[in-house]
mmCIF file of C-alpha atoms and ligand atoms in Angstrom:
data_model
loop_
_atom_site.group_PDB
_atom_site.id
_atom_site.type_symbol
_atom_site.label_atom_id
_atom_site.label_comp_id
_atom_site.label_asym_id
_atom_site.label_seq_id
_atom_site.Cartn_x
_atom_site.Cartn_y
_atom_site.Cartn_z
ATOM 1 C CA MET E 1 28.116 -29.925 1.608
ATOM 2 C CA ALA E 2 25.196 -30.152 4.038
ATOM 3 C CA LYS E 3 23.840 -33.646 4.531
ATOM 4 C CA GLU E 4 20.741 -34.595 2.570
ATOM 5 C CA PHE E 5 18.238 -37.285 3.479
ATOM 6 C CA THR E 6 16.028 -39.844 1.822
ATOM 7 C CA VAL E 7 12.558 -39.132 3.191
ATOM 8 C CA ALA E 8 9.460 -41.330 2.868
ATOM 9 C CA VAL E 9 5.938 -40.013 3.418
ATOM 10 C CA ALA E 10 3.614 -42.905 4.290
ATOM 11 C CA GLY E 11 0.006 -41.896 3.611
ATOM 12 C CA ALA E 12 1.166 -39.189 1.185
ATOM 13 C CA THR E 13 -2.262 -38.785 -0.411
ATOM 14 C CA GLY E 14 -4.085 -38.170 2.881
ATOM 15 C CA ALA E 15 -5.061 -34.824 4.398
ATOM 16 C CA VAL E 16 -1.938 -34.738 6.590
ATOM 17 C CA GLY E 17 0.340 -36.475 4.048
ATOM 18 C CA VAL E 18 -0.295 -33.811 1.411
ATOM 19 C CA GLU E 19 0.643 -31.123 3.946
ATOM 20 C CA MET E 20 3.767 -33.065 4.934
ATOM 21 C CA VAL E 21 4.982 -32.991 1.335
ATOM 22 C CA LYS E 22 4.196 -29.269 1.023
ATOM 23 C CA THR E 23 5.879 -28.501 4.343
ATOM 24 C CA LEU E 24 9.069 -30.387 3.377
ATOM 25 C CA GLU E 25 9.201 -28.215 0.264
ATOM 26 C CA LYS E 26 8.276 -24.897 1.923
ATOM 27 C CA ARG E 27 10.779 -25.306 4.752
ATOM 28 C CA ASN E 28 13.445 -26.408 2.314
ATOM 29 C CA PHE E 29 14.118 -29.633 4.212
ATOM 30 C CA PRO E 30 17.337 -31.185 2.806
ATOM 31 C CA VAL E 31 15.639 -33.941 0.771
ATOM 32 C CA LYS E 32 17.926 -36.025 -1.438
ATOM 33 C CA ASN E 33 15.175 -38.392 -2.517
ATOM 34 C CA LEU E 34 11.447 -38.334 -1.702
ATOM 35 C CA LYS E 35 9.370 -41.538 -1.625
ATOM 36 C CA LEU E 36 5.607 -41.083 -1.659
ATOM 37 C CA LEU E 37 3.809 -44.123 -0.275
ATOM 38 C CA ALA E 38 0.074 -44.863 -0.120
ATOM 39 C CA SER E 39 -2.310 -47.744 -0.761
ATOM 40 C CA ALA E 40 -2.525 -49.702 -4.022
ATOM 41 C CA ARG E 41 -5.446 -47.410 -4.937
ATOM 42 C CA SER E 42 -3.053 -44.478 -5.407
ATOM 43 C CA ALA E 43 -0.020 -46.291 -6.852
ATOM 44 C CA GLY E 44 1.066 -44.834 -10.201
ATOM 45 C CA LYS E 45 -0.562 -41.418 -9.624
ATOM 46 C CA THR E 46 1.792 -38.473 -9.183
ATOM 47 C CA MET E 47 2.210 -35.575 -6.752
ATOM 48 C CA LYS E 48 4.326 -32.452 -7.259
ATOM 49 C CA PHE E 49 7.455 -31.809 -5.195
ATOM 50 C CA LYS E 50 9.668 -28.831 -6.026
ATOM 51 C CA GLY E 51 8.088 -28.608 -9.466
ATOM 52 C CA GLU E 52 8.736 -32.278 -10.318
ATOM 53 C CA ASP E 53 6.179 -35.081 -10.619
ATOM 54 C CA VAL E 54 6.889 -37.820 -8.071
ATOM 55 C CA VAL E 55 5.179 -41.166 -8.690
ATOM 56 C CA ILE E 56 3.257 -42.576 -5.715
ATOM 57 C CA GLU E 57 4.224 -46.134 -4.820
ATOM 58 C CA GLU E 58 2.215 -48.803 -3.043
ATOM 59 C CA MET E 59 3.630 -49.136 0.481
ATOM 60 C CA THR E 60 5.124 -52.576 1.147
ATOM 61 C CA GLU E 61 7.589 -53.997 3.655
ATOM 62 C CA ASN E 62 10.364 -53.318 1.119
ATOM 63 C CA SER E 63 9.585 -49.611 0.769
ATOM 64 C CA PHE E 64 12.026 -48.443 3.458
ATOM 65 C CA LYS E 65 15.429 -49.657 2.206
ATOM 66 C CA GLY E 66 17.769 -46.663 2.108
ATOM 67 C CA VAL E 67 15.224 -44.376 3.816
ATOM 68 C CA ASP E 68 16.604 -42.092 6.566
ATOM 69 C CA ILE E 69 13.338 -40.581 7.850
ATOM 70 C CA ALA E 70 9.817 -41.974 7.405
ATOM 71 C CA LEU E 71 6.911 -39.628 8.144
ATOM 72 C CA PHE E 72 3.835 -41.757 8.842
ATOM 73 C CA SER E 73 0.246 -40.595 8.600
ATOM 74 C CA ALA E 74 -1.784 -43.512 7.304
ATOM 75 C CA GLY E 75 -3.576 -44.487 10.529
ATOM 76 C CA GLY E 76 -2.492 -46.305 13.703
ATOM 77 C CA ASP E 77 -2.975 -49.844 12.414
ATOM 78 C CA ILE E 78 -0.684 -49.183 9.460
ATOM 79 C CA SER E 79 1.949 -47.585 11.720
ATOM 80 C CA LYS E 80 1.873 -50.680 13.945
ATOM 81 C CA ALA E 81 2.109 -53.039 10.978
ATOM 82 C CA TYR E 82 5.153 -51.230 9.491
ATOM 83 C CA ARG E 83 7.054 -50.210 12.643
ATOM 84 C CA LYS E 84 9.412 -53.181 12.621
ATOM 85 C CA CYS E 85 10.353 -53.027 8.953
ATOM 86 C CA VAL E 86 10.970 -49.261 9.151
ATOM 87 C CA VAL E 87 13.236 -49.579 12.198
ATOM 88 C CA ASP E 88 14.963 -52.701 10.823
ATOM 89 C CA ALA E 89 15.725 -50.758 7.623
ATOM 90 C CA GLY E 90 17.567 -48.212 9.793
ATOM 91 C CA ALA E 91 15.079 -45.393 9.213
ATOM 92 C CA VAL E 92 13.648 -43.190 11.957
ATOM 93 C CA MET E 93 9.844 -43.300 12.026
ATOM 94 C CA ILE E 94 8.051 -40.065 12.914
ATOM 95 C CA ASP E 95 4.529 -41.247 13.517
ATOM 96 C CA ASN E 96 1.453 -39.036 13.468
ATOM 97 C CA SER E 97 -0.916 -41.713 14.825
ATOM 98 C CA SER E 98 -1.724 -42.401 18.461
ATOM 99 C CA ALA E 99 -0.312 -45.959 18.223
ATOM 100 C CA PHE E 100 2.954 -45.452 20.167
ATOM 101 C CA ARG E 101 2.570 -42.082 21.904
ATOM 102 C CA MET E 102 2.312 -43.380 25.440
ATOM 103 C CA GLU E 103 5.035 -46.057 25.123
ATOM 104 C CA ASP E 104 7.879 -45.481 27.589
ATOM 105 C CA ASP E 105 10.636 -45.768 24.990
ATOM 106 C CA VAL E 106 8.931 -43.529 22.423
ATOM 107 C CA PRO E 107 9.509 -39.786 22.848
ATOM 108 C CA LEU E 108 6.456 -37.623 22.186
ATOM 109 C CA ILE E 109 7.613 -34.265 20.930
ATOM 110 C CA VAL E 110 6.559 -30.718 20.190
ATOM 111 C CA PRO E 111 9.833 -28.951 19.345
ATOM 112 C CA GLU E 112 8.767 -25.726 21.149
ATOM 113 C CA VAL E 113 7.859 -27.737 24.263
ATOM 114 C CA ASN E 114 10.250 -30.648 24.890
ATOM 115 C CA PRO E 115 12.975 -30.844 22.205
ATOM 116 C CA GLU E 116 15.356 -32.457 24.732
ATOM 117 C CA ASP E 117 13.339 -35.715 24.636
ATOM 118 C CA ILE E 118 14.546 -36.458 21.106
ATOM 119 C CA LYS E 119 17.866 -37.689 22.564
ATOM 120 C CA TRP E 120 16.419 -40.940 23.870
ATOM 121 C CA HIS E 121 14.534 -42.153 20.783
ATOM 122 C CA LYS E 122 15.058 -45.745 19.684
ATOM 123 C CA GLY E 123 13.912 -45.451 16.084
ATOM 124 C CA VAL E 124 10.363 -44.208 16.677
ATOM 125 C CA ILE E 125 9.286 -40.679 17.608
ATOM 126 C CA ALA E 126 5.622 -39.858 18.096
ATOM 127 C CA ASN E 127 3.871 -36.741 16.908
ATOM 128 C CA PRO E 128 1.271 -35.739 19.488
ATOM 129 C CA ASN E 129 -2.471 -35.431 19.232
ATOM 130 C CA CYS E 130 -3.252 -32.292 17.238
ATOM 131 C CA THR E 131 -5.298 -30.513 19.913
ATOM 132 C CA THR E 132 -2.640 -31.244 22.540
ATOM 133 C CA ALA E 133 0.166 -29.915 20.337
ATOM 134 C CA ILE E 134 -1.736 -26.687 19.607
ATOM 135 C CA MET E 135 -2.550 -26.194 23.308
ATOM 136 C CA LEU E 136 0.996 -26.844 24.553
ATOM 137 C CA VAL E 137 2.696 -24.449 22.131
ATOM 138 C CA ALA E 138 0.868 -21.689 24.027
ATOM 139 C CA VAL E 139 0.680 -23.249 27.490
ATOM 140 C CA ALA E 140 4.273 -24.547 27.886
ATOM 141 C CA PRO E 141 5.892 -21.067 28.010
ATOM 142 C CA LEU E 142 3.337 -19.983 30.632
ATOM 143 C CA HIS E 143 4.052 -23.171 32.580
ATOM 144 C CA ARG E 144 7.817 -22.554 32.472
ATOM 145 C CA ALA E 145 7.272 -19.087 33.948
ATOM 146 C CA LYS E 146 4.545 -19.786 36.499
ATOM 147 C CA GLY E 147 4.139 -23.550 37.100
ATOM 148 C CA LEU E 148 1.000 -25.082 35.612
ATOM 149 C CA LYS E 149 -1.325 -26.937 38.024
ATOM 150 C CA ARG E 150 -4.689 -27.476 36.361
ATOM 151 C CA VAL E 151 -6.357 -27.031 32.970
ATOM 152 C CA VAL E 152 -10.041 -26.981 32.023
ATOM 153 C CA ALA E 153 -10.213 -27.245 28.235
ATOM 154 C CA SER E 154 -13.098 -27.137 25.767
ATOM 155 C CA THR E 155 -12.184 -27.744 22.163
ATOM 156 C CA TYR E 156 -13.763 -26.687 18.871
ATOM 157 C CA GLN E 157 -12.250 -29.099 16.366
ATOM 158 C CA ALA E 158 -12.395 -28.824 12.590
ATOM 159 C CA ALA E 159 -13.508 -31.409 10.035
ATOM 160 C CA SER E 160 -9.881 -31.915 8.928
ATOM 161 C CA GLY E 161 -9.302 -33.930 12.134
ATOM 162 C CA ALA E 162 -11.180 -36.745 10.377
ATOM 163 C CA GLY E 163 -8.845 -36.565 7.355
ATOM 164 C CA ALA E 164 -9.609 -35.757 3.738
ATOM 165 C CA LYS E 165 -12.914 -37.622 3.999
ATOM 166 C CA GLY E 166 -14.002 -35.415 6.916
ATOM 167 C CA MET E 167 -13.441 -32.236 4.935
ATOM 168 C CA ALA E 168 -15.207 -33.695 1.878
ATOM 169 C CA GLU E 169 -18.176 -34.698 4.055
ATOM 170 C CA LEU E 170 -18.546 -31.193 5.513
ATOM 171 C CA ILE E 171 -18.652 -29.643 2.025
ATOM 172 C CA GLU E 172 -20.974 -32.267 0.537
ATOM 173 C CA GLN E 173 -23.356 -32.235 3.520
ATOM 174 C CA THR E 174 -23.567 -28.439 3.490
ATOM 175 C CA ARG E 175 -24.483 -28.564 -0.200
ATOM 176 C CA GLN E 176 -27.034 -31.342 0.375
ATOM 177 C CA ILE E 177 -28.728 -29.486 3.221
ATOM 178 C CA LEU E 178 -28.884 -26.217 1.251
ATOM 179 C CA ASN E 179 -30.483 -28.164 -1.620
ATOM 180 C CA GLY E 180 -32.945 -29.980 0.651
ATOM 181 C CA GLU E 181 -31.387 -33.350 -0.188
ATOM 182 C CA PRO E 182 -31.145 -36.264 2.291
ATOM 183 C CA ILE E 183 -27.796 -36.697 4.060
ATOM 184 C CA GLU E 184 -25.961 -39.803 5.222
ATOM 185 C CA PRO E 185 -23.216 -39.205 7.862
ATOM 186 C CA LYS E 186 -20.142 -41.423 7.262
ATOM 187 C CA ALA E 187 -16.940 -39.755 8.491
ATOM 188 C CA PHE E 188 -18.774 -38.404 11.580
ATOM 189 C CA ALA E 189 -21.302 -40.086 13.872
ATOM 190 C CA HIS E 190 -23.941 -37.445 13.098
ATOM 191 C CA ARG E 191 -24.670 -34.517 10.830
ATOM 192 C CA ILE E 192 -21.843 -31.967 11.104
ATOM 193 C CA ALA E 193 -23.063 -29.238 8.694
ATOM 194 C CA PHE E 194 -24.857 -26.421 10.605
ATOM 195 C CA SER E 195 -24.426 -28.349 13.882
ATOM 196 C CA LEU E 196 -21.723 -29.691 16.228
ATOM 197 C CA ILE E 197 -20.919 -33.075 17.771
ATOM 198 C CA PRO E 198 -19.590 -33.380 21.354
ATOM 199 C CA HIS E 199 -17.895 -36.685 20.532
ATOM 200 C CA ILE E 200 -14.395 -37.246 19.042
ATOM 201 C CA ASP E 201 -12.855 -40.745 19.055
ATOM 202 C CA SER E 202 -14.382 -43.566 21.122
ATOM 203 C CA PHE E 203 -15.913 -43.406 24.598
ATOM 204 C CA MET E 204 -14.103 -44.846 27.625
ATOM 205 C CA PRO E 205 -15.736 -46.402 30.729
ATOM 206 C CA ASN E 206 -15.331 -43.129 32.699
ATOM 207 C CA GLY E 207 -17.470 -41.203 30.211
ATOM 208 C CA TYR E 208 -14.559 -39.322 28.598
ATOM 209 C CA THR E 209 -13.589 -39.892 24.978
ATOM 210 C CA LYS E 210 -10.126 -41.136 24.020
ATOM 211 C CA GLU E 211 -9.457 -37.728 22.418
ATOM 212 C CA GLU E 212 -10.150 -35.999 25.754
ATOM 213 C CA LEU E 213 -7.850 -38.369 27.639
ATOM 214 C CA LYS E 214 -5.080 -37.802 25.056
ATOM 215 C CA MET E 215 -5.081 -34.141 26.133
ATOM 216 C CA LEU E 216 -4.458 -35.250 29.731
ATOM 217 C CA ASN E 217 -1.968 -38.067 29.195
ATOM 218 C CA GLU E 218 0.051 -36.515 26.388
ATOM 219 C CA SER E 219 0.316 -33.163 28.223
ATOM 220 C CA ARG E 220 1.620 -34.926 31.333
ATOM 221 C CA LYS E 221 4.226 -36.754 29.238
ATOM 222 C CA MET E 222 5.470 -33.752 27.240
ATOM 223 C CA LEU E 223 5.497 -31.262 30.113
ATOM 224 C CA HIS E 224 7.101 -33.895 32.397
ATOM 225 C CA LEU E 225 4.273 -33.162 34.837
ATOM 226 C CA PRO E 226 2.809 -36.506 35.937
ATOM 227 C CA GLU E 227 0.632 -34.739 38.520
ATOM 228 C CA LEU E 228 -0.942 -32.243 36.100
ATOM 229 C CA LEU E 229 -4.720 -31.977 36.525
ATOM 230 C CA LEU E 230 -6.643 -31.597 33.273
ATOM 231 C CA THR E 231 -10.217 -32.061 32.182
ATOM 232 C CA CYS E 232 -11.426 -31.637 28.624
ATOM 233 C CA THR E 233 -14.560 -31.717 26.496
ATOM 234 C CA SER E 234 -13.754 -32.238 22.805
ATOM 235 C CA VAL E 235 -16.274 -30.994 20.275
ATOM 236 C CA ARG E 236 -16.326 -31.351 16.483
ATOM 237 C CA ILE E 237 -17.544 -28.178 14.748
ATOM 238 C CA PRO E 238 -18.170 -27.355 11.082
ATOM 239 C CA ALA E 239 -14.886 -25.467 10.576
ATOM 240 C CA MET E 240 -12.702 -26.792 7.757
ATOM 241 C CA ARG E 241 -9.146 -27.213 9.081
ATOM 242 C CA ALA E 242 -8.084 -25.298 12.202
ATOM 243 C CA HIS E 243 -8.831 -26.365 15.766
ATOM 244 C CA SER E 244 -9.706 -23.865 18.513
ATOM 245 C CA GLU E 245 -9.621 -24.300 22.284
ATOM 246 C CA SER E 246 -10.941 -22.416 25.285
ATOM 247 C CA LEU E 247 -8.415 -22.965 28.090
ATOM 248 C CA ASN E 248 -8.879 -22.152 31.767
ATOM 249 C CA LEU E 249 -5.450 -22.394 33.383
ATOM 250 C CA GLU E 250 -4.459 -22.514 37.057
ATOM 251 C CA PHE E 251 -0.831 -21.829 38.066
ATOM 252 C CA GLU E 252 1.287 -22.280 41.190
ATOM 253 C CA ASN E 253 2.163 -18.577 41.041
ATOM 254 C CA GLU E 254 0.202 -15.439 40.315
ATOM 255 C CA ILE E 255 0.033 -14.377 36.667
ATOM 256 C CA THR E 256 -1.605 -11.296 35.167
ATOM 257 C CA PRO E 257 -2.930 -11.052 31.607
ATOM 258 C CA GLU E 258 -0.195 -8.481 30.869
ATOM 259 C CA GLU E 259 2.509 -10.914 32.008
ATOM 260 C CA ALA E 260 0.918 -13.735 30.011
ATOM 261 C CA ARG E 261 0.750 -11.555 26.888
ATOM 262 C CA ALA E 262 4.445 -10.642 27.231
ATOM 263 C CA ILE E 263 5.440 -14.306 27.716
ATOM 264 C CA LEU E 264 3.409 -15.400 24.701
ATOM 265 C CA GLU E 265 4.702 -12.570 22.515
ATOM 266 C CA ALA E 266 8.246 -13.835 23.154
ATOM 267 C CA ALA E 267 7.346 -17.528 22.691
ATOM 268 C CA PRO E 268 8.333 -19.360 19.483
ATOM 269 C CA GLY E 269 5.407 -20.700 17.468
ATOM 270 C CA VAL E 270 2.833 -18.317 18.994
ATOM 271 C CA THR E 271 1.270 -15.157 17.554
ATOM 272 C CA VAL E 272 -0.720 -13.096 20.039
ATOM 273 C CA VAL E 273 -3.973 -11.853 18.493
ATOM 274 C CA ASP E 274 -5.638 -10.063 21.372
ATOM 275 C CA ASP E 275 -7.230 -6.677 20.729
ATOM 276 C CA PRO E 276 -10.932 -7.050 21.569
ATOM 277 C CA GLU E 277 -11.698 -3.387 20.805
ATOM 278 C CA LYS E 278 -10.596 -3.982 17.221
ATOM 279 C CA LYS E 279 -12.430 -7.338 17.233
ATOM 280 C CA LEU E 280 -9.105 -9.170 17.005
ATOM 281 C CA TYR E 281 -8.951 -12.634 18.544
ATOM 282 C CA PRO E 282 -7.975 -16.124 17.339
ATOM 283 C CA MET E 283 -10.334 -17.704 14.799
ATOM 284 C CA PRO E 284 -9.980 -20.873 12.722
ATOM 285 C CA VAL E 285 -10.174 -19.075 9.363
ATOM 286 C CA ASP E 286 -7.241 -16.865 10.403
ATOM 287 C CA ALA E 287 -5.181 -19.789 11.762
ATOM 288 C CA THR E 288 -5.653 -21.807 8.551
ATOM 289 C CA GLU E 289 -2.389 -22.410 6.663
ATOM 290 C CA LYS E 290 -0.384 -20.566 9.347
ATOM 291 C CA TYR E 291 2.521 -22.211 11.142
ATOM 292 C CA ASP E 292 1.934 -20.285 14.389
ATOM 293 C CA VAL E 293 -0.746 -20.965 16.982
ATOM 294 C CA LEU E 294 -2.876 -17.848 17.524
ATOM 295 C CA ALA E 295 -3.498 -16.916 21.189
ATOM 296 C CA GLY E 296 -5.896 -14.275 22.494
ATOM 297 C CA ARG E 297 -8.888 -13.455 24.730
ATOM 298 C CA ILE E 298 -6.261 -13.439 27.505
ATOM 299 C CA ARG E 299 -7.938 -12.477 30.785
ATOM 300 C CA GLN E 300 -7.854 -13.057 34.522
ATOM 301 C CA ASP E 301 -10.209 -15.808 35.693
ATOM 302 C CA ILE E 302 -12.794 -13.851 37.734
ATOM 303 C CA SER E 303 -14.213 -17.005 39.324
ATOM 304 C CA ARG E 304 -11.237 -17.012 41.735
ATOM 305 C CA ASN E 305 -10.222 -14.604 44.471
ATOM 306 C CA ASP E 306 -6.520 -14.777 43.618
ATOM 307 C CA LYS E 307 -4.486 -14.064 40.483
ATOM 308 C CA ARG E 308 -3.481 -17.657 39.771
ATOM 309 C CA GLY E 309 -6.166 -18.276 37.124
ATOM 310 C CA LEU E 310 -6.098 -17.266 33.474
ATOM 311 C CA ASP E 311 -8.446 -17.784 30.530
ATOM 312 C CA ILE E 312 -7.091 -17.909 26.990
ATOM 313 C CA PHE E 313 -8.418 -18.899 23.575
ATOM 314 C CA VAL E 314 -6.179 -20.490 20.928
ATOM 315 C CA SER E 315 -6.579 -21.514 17.271
ATOM 316 C CA GLY E 316 -4.048 -23.536 15.319
ATOM 317 C CA ASP E 317 -3.967 -25.236 11.941
ATOM 318 C CA GLN E 318 -4.708 -28.869 12.731
ATOM 319 C CA LEU E 319 -3.016 -30.134 9.574
ATOM 320 C CA LEU E 320 0.138 -28.014 10.123
ATOM 321 C CA LYS E 321 1.132 -27.425 13.773
ATOM 322 C CA GLY E 322 -1.296 -30.182 14.765
ATOM 323 C CA ALA E 323 0.330 -32.696 12.414
ATOM 324 C CA ALA E 324 2.477 -32.123 9.294
ATOM 325 C CA LEU E 325 4.507 -29.107 10.426
ATOM 326 C CA ASN E 326 5.233 -30.633 13.818
ATOM 327 C CA ALA E 327 6.402 -33.862 12.136
ATOM 328 C CA VAL E 328 8.741 -31.941 9.801
ATOM 329 C CA GLN E 329 10.036 -29.860 12.751
ATOM 330 C CA ILE E 330 10.840 -33.135 14.543
ATOM 331 C CA ALA E 331 12.734 -34.241 11.417
ATOM 332 C CA GLU E 332 14.612 -30.930 11.498
ATOM 333 C CA LEU E 333 15.525 -31.491 15.157
ATOM 334 C CA LEU E 334 16.870 -34.952 14.255
HETATM 335 P P1 A2P F 401 -4.901 -43.834 -0.279
HETATM 336 O O1 A2P F 401 -5.193 -42.408 -0.695
HETATM 337 O O2 A2P F 401 -4.187 -44.593 -1.360
HETATM 338 O O3 A2P F 401 -6.097 -44.546 0.270
HETATM 339 P P2 A2P F 401 -6.676 -39.616 5.464
HETATM 340 O O4 A2P F 401 -6.183 -39.576 6.869
HETATM 341 O O5 A2P F 401 -6.800 -38.265 4.840
HETATM 342 O O6 A2P F 401 -7.938 -40.442 5.327
HETATM 343 O O7 A2P F 401 -5.519 -40.392 4.592
HETATM 344 C C1 A2P F 401 -5.096 -41.707 4.867
HETATM 345 C C2 A2P F 401 -3.810 -42.020 4.098
HETATM 346 O O8 A2P F 401 -3.400 -43.351 4.402
HETATM 347 C C3 A2P F 401 -3.944 -41.956 2.597
HETATM 348 O O9 A2P F 401 -2.750 -41.478 2.029
HETATM 349 C C4 A2P F 401 -4.175 -43.403 2.225
HETATM 350 O O10 A2P F 401 -3.793 -43.749 0.909
HETATM 351 C C5 A2P F 401 -3.226 -44.080 3.192
HETATM 352 N N1 A2P F 401 -3.549 -45.501 3.348
HETATM 353 C C6 A2P F 401 -4.739 -46.044 3.694
HETATM 354 N N2 A2P F 401 -4.645 -47.400 3.727
HETATM 355 C C7 A2P F 401 -3.373 -47.720 3.389
HETATM 356 C C8 A2P F 401 -2.645 -48.948 3.223
HETATM 357 N N3 A2P F 401 -3.200 -50.133 3.447
HETATM 358 N N4 A2P F 401 -1.327 -48.877 2.857
HETATM 359 C C9 A2P F 401 -0.743 -47.695 2.644
HETATM 360 N N5 A2P F 401 -1.370 -46.498 2.775
HETATM 361 C C10 A2P F 401 -2.671 -46.508 3.141
#
């Protein structure tokens, strides 16, 4: 009989945690026993898994005995606090936070991009930043064919990036504004309904945000391209749960839009949506609840006098490919 695993989901009630549980079920992951862990606030409530009610437990240091795989999405501080007890219990931690991503002995993995890195894990595997994962699913196959040199990215990131409270705030604020009621931003620094905020995560001394630097550093690590040049502006927009990105790409070798389309059509995890005459291009509403990253608006960069520049637009479900799905795919690779 095929091996089955005891799987824990830490942060099971959160925006990503809920999707992790659904993805384990939908992909028929061989789960022998599922442990749903959250804060004391949620202990005793239930969530459905394969038609059964599973009782949520308060996460403690003793929660990981007998666990094979622990999917973590309860925030970086919690991942740091529990790392040792998870590894000591013999479980493999697949962590969605940014806590360990840049550590030398922690592989950072998108299965379509760098599955080979799983071999050197030492008990912790990091799930990348959501915008980086969505970008690289589309960019890595182009890089393999043509050699990526430089990226100029602008992102359009959904409320779901701030968790369940971000999505709730977008809905509530929209209602308040339509009713002429006062608003009080909490999950975001400013009003998000009917506006946008060019600020995700905290600012660094060089004027970039941490989110923007994750795109650079995590791409270098996963593509094994320490010299990659990348600049990014990350923007929060009032979309619910899929992130979009405008990507200007420069390659070592010439690449035409037709070649790029053919490469992306053959790439796992990508659906090409690129028929401008029929008004078909990637959009967050269409990427929502899809496993694939949508890629389109593929065109030659006309600001150059060679054919080494390409513009593309991608949309991917932040909670799935950007988080829960990627984590479950890492578990599948294991
Ligand atoms: P809870 O719902 O009990 O607060 P999101 O990213 O959507 O905000 O979700 C965060 C997740 O992390 C939730 O599942 C939340 O559980 C969980 N969490 C927050 N604090 C703790 C904690 N101290 N111990 C365990 N889980 C926690």
